[in-house]
PDB file of C-alpha atoms and ligand atoms in Angstrom:
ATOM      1  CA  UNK A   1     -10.413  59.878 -94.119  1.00 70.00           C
ATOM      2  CA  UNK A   2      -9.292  58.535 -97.791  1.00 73.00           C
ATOM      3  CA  UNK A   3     -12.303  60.471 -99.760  1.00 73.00           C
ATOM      4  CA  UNK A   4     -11.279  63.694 -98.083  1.00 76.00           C
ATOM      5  CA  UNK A   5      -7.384  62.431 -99.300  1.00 71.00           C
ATOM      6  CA  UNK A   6      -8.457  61.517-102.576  1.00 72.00           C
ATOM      7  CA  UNK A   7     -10.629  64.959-103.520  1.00 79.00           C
ATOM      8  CA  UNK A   8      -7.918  67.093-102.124  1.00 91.00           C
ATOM      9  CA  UNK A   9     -10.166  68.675 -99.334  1.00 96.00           C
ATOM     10  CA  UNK A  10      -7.410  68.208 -96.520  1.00 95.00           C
ATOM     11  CA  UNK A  11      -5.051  69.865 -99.008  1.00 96.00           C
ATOM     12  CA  UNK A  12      -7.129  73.011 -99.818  1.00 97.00           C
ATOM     13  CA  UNK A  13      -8.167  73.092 -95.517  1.00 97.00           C
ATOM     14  CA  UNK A  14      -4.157  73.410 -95.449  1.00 97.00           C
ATOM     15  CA  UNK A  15      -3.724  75.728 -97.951  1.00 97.00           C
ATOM     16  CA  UNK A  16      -6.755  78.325 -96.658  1.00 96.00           C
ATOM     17  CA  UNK A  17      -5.636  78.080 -93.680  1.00 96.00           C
ATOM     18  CA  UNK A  18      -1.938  79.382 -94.368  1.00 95.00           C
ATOM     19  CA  UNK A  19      -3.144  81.928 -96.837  1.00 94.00           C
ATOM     20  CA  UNK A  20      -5.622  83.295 -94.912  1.00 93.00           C
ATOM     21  CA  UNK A  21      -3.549  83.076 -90.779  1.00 94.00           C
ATOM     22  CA  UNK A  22      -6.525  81.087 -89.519  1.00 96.00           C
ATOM     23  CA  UNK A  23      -6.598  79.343 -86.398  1.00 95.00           C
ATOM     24  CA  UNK A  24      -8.212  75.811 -88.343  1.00 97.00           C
ATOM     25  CA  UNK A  25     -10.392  75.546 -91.436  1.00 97.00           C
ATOM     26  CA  UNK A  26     -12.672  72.719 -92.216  1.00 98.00           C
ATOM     27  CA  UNK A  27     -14.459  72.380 -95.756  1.00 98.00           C
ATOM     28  CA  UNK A  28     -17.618  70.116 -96.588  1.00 97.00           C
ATOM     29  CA  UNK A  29     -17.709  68.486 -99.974  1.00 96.00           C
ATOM     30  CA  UNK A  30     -20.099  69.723-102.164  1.00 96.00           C
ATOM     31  CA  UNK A  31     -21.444  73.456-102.912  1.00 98.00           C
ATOM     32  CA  UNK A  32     -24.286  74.747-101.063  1.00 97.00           C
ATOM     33  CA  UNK A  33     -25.242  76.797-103.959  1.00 98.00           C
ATOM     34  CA  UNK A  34     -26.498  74.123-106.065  1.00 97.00           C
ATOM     35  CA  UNK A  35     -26.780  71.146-103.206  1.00 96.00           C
ATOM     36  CA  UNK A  36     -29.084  72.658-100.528  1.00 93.00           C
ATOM     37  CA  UNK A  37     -28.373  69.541 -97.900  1.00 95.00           C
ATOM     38  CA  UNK A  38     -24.790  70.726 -98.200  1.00 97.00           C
ATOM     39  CA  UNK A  39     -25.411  73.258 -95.835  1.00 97.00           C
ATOM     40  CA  UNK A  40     -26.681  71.137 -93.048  1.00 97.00           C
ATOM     41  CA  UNK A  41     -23.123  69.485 -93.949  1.00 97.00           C
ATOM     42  CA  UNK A  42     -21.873  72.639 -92.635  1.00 98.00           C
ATOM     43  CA  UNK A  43     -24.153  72.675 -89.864  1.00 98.00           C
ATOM     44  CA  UNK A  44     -22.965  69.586 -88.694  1.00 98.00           C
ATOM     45  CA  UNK A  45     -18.837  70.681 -89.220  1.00 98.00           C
ATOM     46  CA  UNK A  46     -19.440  73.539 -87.147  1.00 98.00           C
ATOM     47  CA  UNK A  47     -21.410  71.769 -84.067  1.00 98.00           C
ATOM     48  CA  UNK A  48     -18.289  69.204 -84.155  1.00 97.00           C
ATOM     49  CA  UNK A  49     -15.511  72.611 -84.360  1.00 97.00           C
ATOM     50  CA  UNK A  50     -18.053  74.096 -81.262  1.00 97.00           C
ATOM     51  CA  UNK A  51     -17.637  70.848 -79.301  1.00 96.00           C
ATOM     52  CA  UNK A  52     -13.712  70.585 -79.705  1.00 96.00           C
ATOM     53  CA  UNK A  53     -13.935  73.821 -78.061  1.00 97.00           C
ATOM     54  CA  UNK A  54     -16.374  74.121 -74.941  1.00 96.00           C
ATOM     55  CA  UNK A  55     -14.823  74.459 -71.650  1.00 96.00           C
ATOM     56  CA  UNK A  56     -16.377  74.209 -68.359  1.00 94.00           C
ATOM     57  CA  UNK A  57     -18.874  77.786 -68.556  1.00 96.00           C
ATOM     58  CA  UNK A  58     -19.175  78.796 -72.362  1.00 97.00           C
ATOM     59  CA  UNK A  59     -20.668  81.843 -73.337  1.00 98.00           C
ATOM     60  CA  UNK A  60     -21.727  81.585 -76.681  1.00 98.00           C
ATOM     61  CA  UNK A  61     -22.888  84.552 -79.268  1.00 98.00           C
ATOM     62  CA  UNK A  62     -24.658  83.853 -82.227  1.00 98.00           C
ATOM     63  CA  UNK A  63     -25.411  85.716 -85.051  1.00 97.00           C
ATOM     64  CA  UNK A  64     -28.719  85.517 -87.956  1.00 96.00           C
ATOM     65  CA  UNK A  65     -28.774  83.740 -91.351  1.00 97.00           C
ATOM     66  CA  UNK A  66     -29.732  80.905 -92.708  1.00 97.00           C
ATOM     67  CA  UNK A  67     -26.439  78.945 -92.323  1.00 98.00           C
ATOM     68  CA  UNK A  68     -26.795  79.746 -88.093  1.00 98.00           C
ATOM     69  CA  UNK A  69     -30.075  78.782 -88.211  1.00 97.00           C
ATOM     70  CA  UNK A  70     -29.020  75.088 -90.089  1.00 97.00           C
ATOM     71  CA  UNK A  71     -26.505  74.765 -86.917  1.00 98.00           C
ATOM     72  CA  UNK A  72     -29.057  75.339 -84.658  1.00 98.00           C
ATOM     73  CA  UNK A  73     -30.664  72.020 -86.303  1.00 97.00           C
ATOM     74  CA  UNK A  74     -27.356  69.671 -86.214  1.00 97.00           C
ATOM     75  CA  UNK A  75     -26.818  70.758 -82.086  1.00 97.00           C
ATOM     76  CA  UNK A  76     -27.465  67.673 -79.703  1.00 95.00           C
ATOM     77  CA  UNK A  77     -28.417  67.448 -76.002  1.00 93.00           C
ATOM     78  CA  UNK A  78     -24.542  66.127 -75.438  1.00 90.00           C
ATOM     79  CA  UNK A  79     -23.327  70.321 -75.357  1.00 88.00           C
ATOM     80  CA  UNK A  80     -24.489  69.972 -71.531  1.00 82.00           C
ATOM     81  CA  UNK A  81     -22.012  68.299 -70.409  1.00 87.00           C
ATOM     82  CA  UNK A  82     -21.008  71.787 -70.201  1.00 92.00           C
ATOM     83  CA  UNK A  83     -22.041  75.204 -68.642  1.00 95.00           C
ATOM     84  CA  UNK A  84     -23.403  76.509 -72.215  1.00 97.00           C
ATOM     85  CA  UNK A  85     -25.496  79.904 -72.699  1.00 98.00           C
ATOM     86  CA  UNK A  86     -26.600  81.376 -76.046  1.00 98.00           C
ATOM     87  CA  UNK A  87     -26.677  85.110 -76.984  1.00 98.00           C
ATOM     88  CA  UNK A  88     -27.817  86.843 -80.069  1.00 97.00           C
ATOM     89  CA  UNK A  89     -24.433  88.421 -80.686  1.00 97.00           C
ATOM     90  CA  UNK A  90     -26.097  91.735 -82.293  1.00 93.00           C
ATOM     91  CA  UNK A  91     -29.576  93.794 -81.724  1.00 88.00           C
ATOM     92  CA  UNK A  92     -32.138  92.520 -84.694  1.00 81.00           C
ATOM     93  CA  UNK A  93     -30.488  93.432 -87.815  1.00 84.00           C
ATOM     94  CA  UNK A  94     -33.492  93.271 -90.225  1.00 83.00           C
ATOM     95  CA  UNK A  95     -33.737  89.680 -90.821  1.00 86.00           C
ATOM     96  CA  UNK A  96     -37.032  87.588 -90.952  1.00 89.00           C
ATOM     97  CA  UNK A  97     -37.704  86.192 -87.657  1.00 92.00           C
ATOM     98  CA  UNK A  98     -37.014  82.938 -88.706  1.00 92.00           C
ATOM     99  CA  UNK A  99     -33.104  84.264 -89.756  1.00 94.00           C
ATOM    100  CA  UNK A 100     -32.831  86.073 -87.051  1.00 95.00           C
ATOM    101  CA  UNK A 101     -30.233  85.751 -83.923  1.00 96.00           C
ATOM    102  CA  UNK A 102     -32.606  85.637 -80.816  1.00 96.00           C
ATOM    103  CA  UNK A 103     -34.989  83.041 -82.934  1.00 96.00           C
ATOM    104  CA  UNK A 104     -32.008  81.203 -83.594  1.00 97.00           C
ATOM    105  CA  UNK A 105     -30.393  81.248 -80.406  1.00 98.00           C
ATOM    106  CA  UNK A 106     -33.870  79.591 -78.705  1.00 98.00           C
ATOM    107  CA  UNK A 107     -33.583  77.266 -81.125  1.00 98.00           C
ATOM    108  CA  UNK A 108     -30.022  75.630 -80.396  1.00 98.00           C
ATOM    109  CA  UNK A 109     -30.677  76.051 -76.999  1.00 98.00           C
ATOM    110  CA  UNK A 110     -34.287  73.616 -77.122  1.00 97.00           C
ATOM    111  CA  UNK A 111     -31.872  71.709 -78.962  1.00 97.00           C
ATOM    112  CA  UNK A 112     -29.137  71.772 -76.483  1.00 97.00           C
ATOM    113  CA  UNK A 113     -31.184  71.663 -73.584  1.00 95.00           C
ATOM    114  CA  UNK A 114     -28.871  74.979 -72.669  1.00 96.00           C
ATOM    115  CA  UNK A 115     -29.810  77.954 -71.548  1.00 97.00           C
ATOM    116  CA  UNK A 116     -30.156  81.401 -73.788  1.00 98.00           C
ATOM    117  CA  UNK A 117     -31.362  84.696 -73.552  1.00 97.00           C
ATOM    118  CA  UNK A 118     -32.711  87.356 -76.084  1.00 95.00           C
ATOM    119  CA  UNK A 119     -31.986  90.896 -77.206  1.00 93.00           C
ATOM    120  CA  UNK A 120     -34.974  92.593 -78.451  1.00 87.00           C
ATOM    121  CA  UNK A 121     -33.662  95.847 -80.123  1.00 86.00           C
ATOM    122  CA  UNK A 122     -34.395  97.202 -82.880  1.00 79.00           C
ATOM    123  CA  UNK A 123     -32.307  97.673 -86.340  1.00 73.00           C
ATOM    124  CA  UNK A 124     -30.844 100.738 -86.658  1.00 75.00           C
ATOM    125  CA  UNK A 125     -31.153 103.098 -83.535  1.00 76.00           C
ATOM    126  CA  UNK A 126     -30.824 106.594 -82.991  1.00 81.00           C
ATOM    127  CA  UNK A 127     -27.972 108.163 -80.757  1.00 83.00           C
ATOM    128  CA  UNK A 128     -30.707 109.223 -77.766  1.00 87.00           C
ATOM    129  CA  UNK A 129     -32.570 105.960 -77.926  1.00 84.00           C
ATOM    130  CA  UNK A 130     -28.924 103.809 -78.015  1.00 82.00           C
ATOM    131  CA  UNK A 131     -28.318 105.423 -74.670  1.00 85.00           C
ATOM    132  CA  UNK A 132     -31.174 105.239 -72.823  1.00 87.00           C
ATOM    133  CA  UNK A 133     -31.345 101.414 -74.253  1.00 85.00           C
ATOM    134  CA  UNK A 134     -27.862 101.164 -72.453  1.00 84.00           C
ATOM    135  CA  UNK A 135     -29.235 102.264 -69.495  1.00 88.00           C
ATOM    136  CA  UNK A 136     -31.942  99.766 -69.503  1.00 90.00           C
ATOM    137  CA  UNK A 137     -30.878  96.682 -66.491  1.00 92.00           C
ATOM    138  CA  UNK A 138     -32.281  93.269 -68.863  1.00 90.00           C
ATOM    139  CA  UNK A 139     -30.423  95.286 -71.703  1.00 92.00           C
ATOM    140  CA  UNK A 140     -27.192  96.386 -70.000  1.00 93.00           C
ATOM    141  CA  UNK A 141     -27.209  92.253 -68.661  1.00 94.00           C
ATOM    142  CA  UNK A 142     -27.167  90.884 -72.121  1.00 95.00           C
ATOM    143  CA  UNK A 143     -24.786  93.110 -73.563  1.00 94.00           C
ATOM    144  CA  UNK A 144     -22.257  92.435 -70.180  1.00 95.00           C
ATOM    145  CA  UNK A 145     -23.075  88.636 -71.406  1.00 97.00           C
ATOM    146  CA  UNK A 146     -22.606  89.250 -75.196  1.00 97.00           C
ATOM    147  CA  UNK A 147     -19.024  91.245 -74.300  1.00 95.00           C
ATOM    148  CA  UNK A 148     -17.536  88.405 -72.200  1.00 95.00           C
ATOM    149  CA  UNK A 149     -18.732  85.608 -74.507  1.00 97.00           C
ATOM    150  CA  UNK A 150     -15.752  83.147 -74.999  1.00 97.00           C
ATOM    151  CA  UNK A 151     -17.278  81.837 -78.695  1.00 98.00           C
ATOM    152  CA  UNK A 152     -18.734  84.131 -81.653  1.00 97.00           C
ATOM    153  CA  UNK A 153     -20.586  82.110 -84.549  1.00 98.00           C
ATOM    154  CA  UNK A 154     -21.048  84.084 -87.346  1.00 97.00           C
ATOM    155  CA  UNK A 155     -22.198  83.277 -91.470  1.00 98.00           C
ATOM    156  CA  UNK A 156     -20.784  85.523 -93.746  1.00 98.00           C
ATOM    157  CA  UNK A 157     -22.639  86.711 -96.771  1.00 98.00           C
ATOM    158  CA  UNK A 158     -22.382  88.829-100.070  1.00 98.00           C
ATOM    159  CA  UNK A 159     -23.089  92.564 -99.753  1.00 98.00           C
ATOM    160  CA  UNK A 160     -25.694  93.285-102.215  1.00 98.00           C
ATOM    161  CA  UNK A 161     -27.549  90.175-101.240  1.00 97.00           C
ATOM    162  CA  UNK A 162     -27.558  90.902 -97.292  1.00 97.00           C
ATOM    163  CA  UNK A 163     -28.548  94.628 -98.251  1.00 97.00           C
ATOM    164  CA  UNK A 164     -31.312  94.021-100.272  1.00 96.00           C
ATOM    165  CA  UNK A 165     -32.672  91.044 -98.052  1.00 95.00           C
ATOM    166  CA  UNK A 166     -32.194  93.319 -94.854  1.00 93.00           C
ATOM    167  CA  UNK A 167     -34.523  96.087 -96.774  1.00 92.00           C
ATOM    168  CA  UNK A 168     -31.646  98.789 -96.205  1.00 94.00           C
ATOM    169  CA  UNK A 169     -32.821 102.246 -97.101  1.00 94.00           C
ATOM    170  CA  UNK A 170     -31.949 103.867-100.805  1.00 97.00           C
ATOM    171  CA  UNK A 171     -29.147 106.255 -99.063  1.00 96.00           C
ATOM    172  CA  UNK A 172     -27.373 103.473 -97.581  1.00 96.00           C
ATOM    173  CA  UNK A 173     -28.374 101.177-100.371  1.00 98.00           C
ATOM    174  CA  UNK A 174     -26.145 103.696-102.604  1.00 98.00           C
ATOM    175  CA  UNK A 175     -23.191 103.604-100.134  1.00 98.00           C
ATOM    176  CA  UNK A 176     -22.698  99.986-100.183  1.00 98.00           C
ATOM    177  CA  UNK A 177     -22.881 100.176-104.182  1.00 98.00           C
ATOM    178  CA  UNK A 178     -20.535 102.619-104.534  1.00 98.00           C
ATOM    179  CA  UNK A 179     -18.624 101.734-101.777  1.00 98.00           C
ATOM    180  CA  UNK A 180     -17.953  98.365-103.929  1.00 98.00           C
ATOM    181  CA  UNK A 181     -19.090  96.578-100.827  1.00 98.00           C
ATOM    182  CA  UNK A 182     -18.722  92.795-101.424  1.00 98.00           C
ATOM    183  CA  UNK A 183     -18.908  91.030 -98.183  1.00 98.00           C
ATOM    184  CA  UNK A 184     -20.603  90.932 -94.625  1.00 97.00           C
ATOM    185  CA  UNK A 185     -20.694  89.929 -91.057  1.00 97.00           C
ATOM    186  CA  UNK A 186     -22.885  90.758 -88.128  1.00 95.00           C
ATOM    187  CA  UNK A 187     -24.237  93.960 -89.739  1.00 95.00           C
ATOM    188  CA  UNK A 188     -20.797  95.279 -91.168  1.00 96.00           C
ATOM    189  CA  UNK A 189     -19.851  95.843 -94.833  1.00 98.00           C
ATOM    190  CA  UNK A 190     -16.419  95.202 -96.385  1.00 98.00           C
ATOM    191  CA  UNK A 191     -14.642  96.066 -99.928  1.00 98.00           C
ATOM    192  CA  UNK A 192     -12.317  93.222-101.750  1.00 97.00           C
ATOM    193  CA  UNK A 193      -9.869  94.894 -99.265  1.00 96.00           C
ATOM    194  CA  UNK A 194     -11.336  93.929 -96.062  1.00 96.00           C
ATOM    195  CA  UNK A 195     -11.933  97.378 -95.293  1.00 97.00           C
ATOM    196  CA  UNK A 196     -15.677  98.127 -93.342  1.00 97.00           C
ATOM    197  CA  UNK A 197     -17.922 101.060 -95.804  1.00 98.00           C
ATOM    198  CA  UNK A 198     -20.738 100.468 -93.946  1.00 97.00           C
ATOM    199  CA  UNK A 199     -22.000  99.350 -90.653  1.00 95.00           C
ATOM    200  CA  UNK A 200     -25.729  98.745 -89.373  1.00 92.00           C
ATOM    201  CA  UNK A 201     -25.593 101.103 -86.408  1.00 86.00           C
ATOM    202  CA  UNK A 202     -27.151  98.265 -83.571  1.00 86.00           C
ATOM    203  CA  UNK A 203     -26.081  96.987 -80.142  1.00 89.00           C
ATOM    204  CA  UNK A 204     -24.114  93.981 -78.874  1.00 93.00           C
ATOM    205  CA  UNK A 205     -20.660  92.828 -80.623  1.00 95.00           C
ATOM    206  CA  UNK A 206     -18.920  95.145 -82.345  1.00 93.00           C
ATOM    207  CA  UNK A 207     -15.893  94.382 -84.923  1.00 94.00           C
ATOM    208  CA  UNK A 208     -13.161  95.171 -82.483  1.00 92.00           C
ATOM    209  CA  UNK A 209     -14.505  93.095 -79.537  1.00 93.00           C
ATOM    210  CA  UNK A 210     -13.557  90.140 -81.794  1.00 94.00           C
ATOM    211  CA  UNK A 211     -10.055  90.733 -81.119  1.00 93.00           C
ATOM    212  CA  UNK A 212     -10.356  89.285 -77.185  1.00 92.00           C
ATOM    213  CA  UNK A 213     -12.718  86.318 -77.885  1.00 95.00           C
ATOM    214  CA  UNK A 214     -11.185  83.301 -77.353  1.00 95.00           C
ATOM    215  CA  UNK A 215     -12.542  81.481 -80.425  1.00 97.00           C
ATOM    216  CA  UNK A 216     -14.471  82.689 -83.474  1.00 97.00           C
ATOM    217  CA  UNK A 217     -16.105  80.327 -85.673  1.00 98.00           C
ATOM    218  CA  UNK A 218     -17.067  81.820 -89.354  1.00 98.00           C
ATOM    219  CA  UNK A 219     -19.418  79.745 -91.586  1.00 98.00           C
ATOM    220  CA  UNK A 220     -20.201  80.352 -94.683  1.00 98.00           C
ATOM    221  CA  UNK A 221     -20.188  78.164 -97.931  1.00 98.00           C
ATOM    222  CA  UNK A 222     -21.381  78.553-101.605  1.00 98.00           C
ATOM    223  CA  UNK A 223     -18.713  79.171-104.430  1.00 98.00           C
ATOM    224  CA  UNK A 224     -20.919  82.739-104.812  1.00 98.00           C
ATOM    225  CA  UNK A 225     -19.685  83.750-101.343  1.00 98.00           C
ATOM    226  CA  UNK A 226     -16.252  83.178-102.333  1.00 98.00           C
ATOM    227  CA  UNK A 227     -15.767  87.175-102.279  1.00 98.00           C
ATOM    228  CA  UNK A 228     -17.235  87.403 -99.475  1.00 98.00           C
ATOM    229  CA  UNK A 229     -15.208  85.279 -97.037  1.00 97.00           C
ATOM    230  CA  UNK A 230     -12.391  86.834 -98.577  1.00 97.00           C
ATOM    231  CA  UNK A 231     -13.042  90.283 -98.002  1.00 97.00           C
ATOM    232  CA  UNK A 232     -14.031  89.493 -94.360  1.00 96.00           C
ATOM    233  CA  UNK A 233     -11.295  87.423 -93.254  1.00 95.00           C
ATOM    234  CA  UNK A 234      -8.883  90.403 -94.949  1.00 91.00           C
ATOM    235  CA  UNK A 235      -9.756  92.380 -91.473  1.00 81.00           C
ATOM    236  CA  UNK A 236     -10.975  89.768 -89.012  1.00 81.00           C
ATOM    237  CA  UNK A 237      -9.293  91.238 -85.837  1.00 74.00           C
ATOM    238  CA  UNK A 238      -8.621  87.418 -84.876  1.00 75.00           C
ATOM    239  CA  UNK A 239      -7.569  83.959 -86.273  1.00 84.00           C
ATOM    240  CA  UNK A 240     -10.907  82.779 -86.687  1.00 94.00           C
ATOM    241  CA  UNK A 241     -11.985  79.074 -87.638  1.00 97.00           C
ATOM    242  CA  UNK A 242     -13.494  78.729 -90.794  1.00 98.00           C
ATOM    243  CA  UNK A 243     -16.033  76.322 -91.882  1.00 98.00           C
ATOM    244  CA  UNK A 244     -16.904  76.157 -95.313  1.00 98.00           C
ATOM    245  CA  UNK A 245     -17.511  73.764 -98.416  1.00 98.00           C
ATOM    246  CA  UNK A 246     -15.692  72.979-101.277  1.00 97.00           C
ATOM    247  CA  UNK A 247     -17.645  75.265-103.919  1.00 97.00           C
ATOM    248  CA  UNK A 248     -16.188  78.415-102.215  1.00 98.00           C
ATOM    249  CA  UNK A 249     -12.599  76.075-101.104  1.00 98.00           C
ATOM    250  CA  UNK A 250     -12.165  76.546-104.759  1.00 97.00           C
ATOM    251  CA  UNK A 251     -13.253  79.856-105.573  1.00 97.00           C
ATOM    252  CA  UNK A 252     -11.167  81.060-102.313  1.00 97.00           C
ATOM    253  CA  UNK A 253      -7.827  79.463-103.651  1.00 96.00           C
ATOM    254  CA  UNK A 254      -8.253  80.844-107.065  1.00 94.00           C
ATOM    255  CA  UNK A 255      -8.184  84.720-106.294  1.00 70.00           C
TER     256      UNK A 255
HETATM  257  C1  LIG B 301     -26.790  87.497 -90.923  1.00 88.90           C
HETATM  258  C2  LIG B 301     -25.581  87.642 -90.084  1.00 88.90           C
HETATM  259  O1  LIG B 301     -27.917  87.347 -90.143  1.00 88.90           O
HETATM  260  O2  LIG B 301     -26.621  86.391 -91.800  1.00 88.90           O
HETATM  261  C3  LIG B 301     -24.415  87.868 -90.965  1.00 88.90           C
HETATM  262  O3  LIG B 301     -25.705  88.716 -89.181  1.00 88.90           O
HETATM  263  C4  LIG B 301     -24.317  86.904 -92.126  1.00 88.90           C
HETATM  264  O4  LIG B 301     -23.253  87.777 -90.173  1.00 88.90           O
HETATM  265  C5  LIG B 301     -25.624  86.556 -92.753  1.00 88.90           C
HETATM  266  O5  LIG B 301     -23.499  87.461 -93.123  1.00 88.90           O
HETATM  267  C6  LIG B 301     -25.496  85.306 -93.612  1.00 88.90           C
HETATM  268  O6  LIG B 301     -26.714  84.775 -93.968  1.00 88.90           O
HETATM  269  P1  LIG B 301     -26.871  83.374 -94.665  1.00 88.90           P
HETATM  270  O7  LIG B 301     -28.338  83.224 -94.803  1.00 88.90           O
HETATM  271  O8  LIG B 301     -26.187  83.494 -95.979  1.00 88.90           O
HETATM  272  O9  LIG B 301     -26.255  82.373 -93.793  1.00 88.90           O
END
């Protein structure tokens, strides 16, 4: 429309987009860093990118955060006109239960009227207990469900922040520091590079699985996660869509 002309948001969507080889980008006006509504702006740009996309059985994974849980709010009964099931994309990564995936993922489906399941594992989990969790048949289901998922949502956020929020012990505290982590996504931490120093050791998606889903929506807005998105989208294994607002836009074009 003419105000998106006129502010040069289509512009910067193009410009993102080429820089960074993604499959679409679409930015909000505003900054959710000062403008708290902002980011049910980008609530509401992601549930339209989600509906462009549904086919006729979607398999959708979800990750925590406070921008997933503001798309959980936009999402309308009209998603089931479709086949639609939510997954927490990860095992509980040490959010509140208000940020995190299976809370979230009961959420847009009451919204939704869709179906979802949950994943109750916890954070970080030892190499005997990860395989006898594997083992487990309501486990082994979820994570069949989670690996042929045909959408990922994901936010992205700053290192330090998601560290300290997720209560991460003083060893791995000190890796991410020195590490110069900057950015993260579903439990892994990346350096202005894009490459991963750290990982929260949980079940479900991993990195890598990335690579064969059909379409992976990022959101994640606030000119302070400029860094961030930058650092993860350096060694996103797939041409994701990115949904964002125009505090970070600007941030992102400048580097
Ligand atoms: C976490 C996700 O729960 O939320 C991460 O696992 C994401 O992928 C983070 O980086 C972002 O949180 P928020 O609150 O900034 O949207």
């Amino acid at each position: 429309d003419i105000m998106r002309e006129i502010s040069g948001i289509n512009e910067m969507e193009a410009q993102i987009k080429k820089r960074m080889q993604l499959q679409d980008v679409v930015i909000v006006p505003g900054n959710s860093d000062s403008t708290p509504w902002v980011k049910e702006e980008l609530g509401r740009a992601c549930a339209v990118s989600m509906k462009k996309r549904l086919i006729g059985k979607n398999i959708i994974a979800v990750t925590g955060g406070t921008t997933m849980a503001a798309v959980a709010e936009t999402l309308t009964p009209d998603f089931t006109q479709k086949e639609v099931l939510f997954v927490p994309a990860r095992g509980g990564i040490g959010e509140d239960v208000k940020n995190q995936a299976n809370t979230i993922c009961a959420k847009m489906a009451e919204q939704t009227g869709a179906k979802h399941r949950v994943l109750y594992v916890p954070d970080e989990v030892s190499k005997e207990v990860y395989q006898s969790f594997m083992r487990e048949p309501a486990i082994k289901d979820v994570l069949n469900l989670i690996s042929s998922a045909n959408m990922v949502l994901h936010g992205i956020g700053d290192a330090i922040t998601m560290a300290e929020r997720r209560k991460t012990n003083q060893e791995n505290m000190n890796k991410i520091i020195e590490a110069k982590a900057v950015g993260e996504a579903f439990g892994y931490y990346f350096n202005e590079e894009g490459e991963v120093v750290h990982k929260v050791k949980t079940i479900g998606l991993q990195l890598k699985d990335l690579a064969k889903t059909e379409h992976v929506i990022a959101v994640a807005g606030g000119a302070s996660k400029a860094k961030a998105i930058r650092s993860y989208l350096r060694s996103a294994p797939h041409a994701s869509v990115l949904i964002t607002d125009e505090g970070a836009a600007r941030e992102l074009l400048k580097g």
